[in-house]
Amino acid sequence: MNILAAESHNPLIPPISEIIVGAITFGILLLVLVKFVFPQMEKTFVARREAIEGGIERAETMQADAKAALEQYRAQLAEARTEAAQIRDAARADGQQIIEELRAQAQEESARIVARGEEQLASSRQQVLNELRGQIGTLAVELAGRVVGESLADDARRSGTVDRFLDDLDGMSAATAGDAR
């Protein structure tokens, strides 16, 4: 009969002793989980959340620092470009000034050389004129002596005659040059 009685028992409903043992085991397991496991899991989640939030904050800080460094770099680059442009402009101005100074020096040197050449030319002309006067005077005295038939050996006389003759020639050439103009 025990077999029949055991079979009459509903297999879906567990016996009370198993329910009590299962409930006590579940309570102990729940107590262990609540007391030890869940706080440890909560600490891990908090640490992980802080690490993630700290990482995000550090990343944002680093990104802000990178942006600031980039802006500073761009500002320095713009400043360097401006400074380079100023240096180029100053160099061009200095170069132009040096060219102008060298051109002025060359013109002064050219004017000085031309003036010296004109002085030498005038000196040479005067020297040639003096030599020619002497030769013309000598020739004129000899010719005049032959024409007149008298000797013009006296230096004072000869000099006066030669000077008058040359002055007359100069006056005639000056008059001719004035008429030509």
Coordinates of C-alpha atoms in Angstrom, one line a residue:
M1 CA 0.0 0.0 0.0
N2 CA 2.8 2.2 0.5
I3 CA 3.4 2.0 -3.1
L4 CA -0.1 2.9 -3.9
A5 CA 0.0 5.7 -1.4
A6 CA 3.2 7.0 -2.9
E7 CA 1.7 6.9 -6.3
S8 CA -1.3 8.9 -5.2
H9 CA 0.9 11.7 -4.2
N10 CA 1.0 14.5 -6.8
P11 CA 4.4 14.7 -8.4
L12 CA 4.1 18.4 -9.2
I13 CA 3.9 19.5 -5.6
P14 CA 7.1 18.9 -3.7
P15 CA 7.1 17.6 -0.2
I16 CA 7.2 20.2 2.6
S17 CA 10.6 19.1 3.9
E18 CA 12.1 19.9 0.5
I19 CA 10.4 23.3 0.4
I20 CA 11.7 24.2 3.9
V21 CA 15.3 23.0 3.0
G22 CA 15.1 24.9 -0.3
A23 CA 13.8 28.0 1.4
I24 CA 16.6 27.9 4.0
T25 CA 19.2 27.3 1.3
F26 CA 17.8 30.1 -0.8
G27 CA 17.8 32.5 2.3
I28 CA 21.5 31.6 3.0
L29 CA 22.4 32.1 -0.6
L30 CA 20.5 35.4 -0.7
L31 CA 22.3 36.5 2.5
V32 CA 25.7 35.6 1.1
L33 CA 24.9 37.4 -2.2
V34 CA 23.6 40.5 -0.5
K35 CA 26.3 40.6 2.2
F36 CA 29.4 39.8 0.1
V37 CA 28.8 39.6 -3.6
F38 CA 26.6 42.5 -4.4
P39 CA 28.7 45.1 -2.5
Q40 CA 31.8 43.8 -4.3
M41 CA 30.0 44.0 -7.6
E42 CA 28.8 47.5 -6.7
K43 CA 32.4 48.5 -5.8
T44 CA 33.6 47.2 -9.2
F45 CA 30.9 49.0 -11.1
V46 CA 31.6 52.3 -9.2
A47 CA 35.3 51.9 -9.9
R48 CA 34.7 51.1 -13.5
R49 CA 32.3 54.1 -13.9
E50 CA 34.8 56.4 -12.2
A51 CA 37.5 55.1 -14.5
I52 CA 35.4 55.7 -17.5
E53 CA 34.3 59.1 -16.4
G54 CA 37.8 60.0 -15.4
G55 CA 39.0 58.8 -18.8
I56 CA 36.4 60.9 -20.5
E57 CA 37.3 63.9 -18.4
R58 CA 41.0 63.3 -19.1
A59 CA 40.3 62.9 -22.8
E60 CA 38.2 66.1 -22.8
T61 CA 41.0 67.9 -21.0
M62 CA 43.6 66.5 -23.4
Q63 CA 41.4 67.5 -26.3
A64 CA 41.0 71.0 -24.9
D65 CA 44.8 71.2 -24.3
A66 CA 45.4 70.0 -27.9
K67 CA 43.0 72.6 -29.3
A68 CA 44.8 75.3 -27.2
A69 CA 48.2 74.1 -28.4
L70 CA 46.9 74.1 -32.0
E71 CA 45.6 77.6 -31.7
Q72 CA 48.9 78.7 -30.1
Y73 CA 50.8 77.0 -32.9
R74 CA 48.6 78.7 -35.5
A75 CA 49.1 82.1 -33.8
Q76 CA 52.9 81.6 -33.7
L77 CA 52.8 80.5 -37.3
A78 CA 50.9 83.6 -38.3
E79 CA 53.3 85.8 -36.3
A80 CA 56.3 84.1 -37.9
R81 CA 54.8 84.7 -41.3
T82 CA 54.1 88.3 -40.5
E83 CA 57.7 88.7 -39.2
A84 CA 59.1 87.0 -42.2
A85 CA 57.1 89.3 -44.5
Q86 CA 58.4 92.3 -42.5
I87 CA 62.0 91.0 -42.8
R88 CA 61.5 90.5 -46.5
D89 CA 60.2 94.0 -46.9
A90 CA 63.0 95.5 -44.9
A91 CA 65.5 93.5 -46.9
R92 CA 64.0 94.8 -50.2
A93 CA 64.0 98.4 -48.9
D94 CA 67.6 98.0 -47.7
G95 CA 68.6 96.5 -51.1
Q96 CA 66.8 99.4 -52.9
Q97 CA 68.6 101.9 -50.7
I98 CA 72.0 100.2 -51.4
I99 CA 71.3 100.3 -55.1
E100 CA 70.4 104.0 -55.0
E101 CA 73.5 104.7 -52.9
L102 CA 75.7 102.8 -55.4
R103 CA 74.0 104.5 -58.3
A104 CA 74.6 107.9 -56.7
Q105 CA 78.3 107.0 -56.0
A106 CA 78.7 105.8 -59.6
Q107 CA 77.2 109.1 -60.9
E108 CA 79.5 111.1 -58.7
E109 CA 82.5 109.1 -59.8
S110 CA 81.4 109.5 -63.4
A111 CA 81.0 113.3 -63.0
R112 CA 84.4 113.5 -61.3
I113 CA 86.0 111.5 -64.1
V114 CA 84.4 113.7 -66.7
A115 CA 85.4 116.8 -64.9
R116 CA 89.0 115.6 -64.6
G117 CA 89.0 114.7 -68.3
E118 CA 87.6 118.2 -69.2
E119 CA 90.3 119.8 -67.0
Q120 CA 93.0 117.7 -68.6
L121 CA 91.6 118.5 -72.0
A122 CA 91.5 122.2 -71.2
S123 CA 95.0 122.0 -69.9
S124 CA 96.2 120.1 -73.0
R125 CA 94.4 122.6 -75.2
Q126 CA 96.0 125.6 -73.4
Q127 CA 99.4 123.9 -73.7
V128 CA 98.9 123.3 -77.4
L129 CA 97.7 126.8 -77.9
N130 CA 100.8 128.2 -76.1
E131 CA 103.1 126.0 -78.2
L132 CA 101.2 127.1 -81.3
R133 CA 101.4 130.7 -80.3
G134 CA 105.1 130.4 -79.9
Q135 CA 105.6 128.7 -83.2
I136 CA 103.2 131.0 -85.0
G137 CA 104.9 134.0 -83.4
T138 CA 108.3 132.8 -84.6
L139 CA 107.0 132.0 -88.0
A140 CA 105.1 135.3 -88.2
V141 CA 108.2 137.3 -87.1
E142 CA 110.3 135.6 -89.7
L143 CA 107.6 136.1 -92.4
A144 CA 107.1 139.7 -91.4
G145 CA 110.8 140.3 -91.4
R146 CA 111.0 138.9 -94.9
V147 CA 107.9 141.0 -96.0
V148 CA 108.9 144.2 -94.4
G149 CA 112.5 143.7 -95.1
E150 CA 113.6 144.7 -91.7
S151 CA 114.7 142.6 -88.8
L152 CA 112.4 142.1 -85.9
A153 CA 115.0 140.8 -83.7
D154 CA 114.1 142.9 -80.8
D155 CA 112.2 140.6 -78.4
A156 CA 110.0 143.3 -76.9
R157 CA 108.9 144.5 -80.3
R158 CA 108.5 141.0 -81.6
S159 CA 106.5 140.0 -78.6
G160 CA 104.1 143.0 -78.9
T161 CA 103.6 142.3 -82.6
V162 CA 103.0 138.6 -82.1
D163 CA 100.5 139.3 -79.3
R164 CA 98.6 141.9 -81.4
F165 CA 98.5 139.5 -84.3
L166 CA 97.2 136.6 -82.2
D167 CA 94.6 138.8 -80.5
D168 CA 93.4 139.9 -83.9
L169 CA 93.1 136.2 -84.9
D170 CA 91.2 135.4 -81.6
G171 CA 88.9 138.3 -82.2
M172 CA 88.2 137.2 -85.8
S173 CA 87.5 133.5 -84.7
A174 CA 85.3 134.7 -81.9
A175 CA 83.3 136.9 -84.3
T176 CA 83.0 134.0 -86.8
A177 CA 81.8 131.7 -84.0
G178 CA 79.2 134.2 -82.8
D179 CA 77.9 134.7 -86.4
A180 CA 77.7 130.9 -86.9
R181 CA 75.3 130.6 -83.9

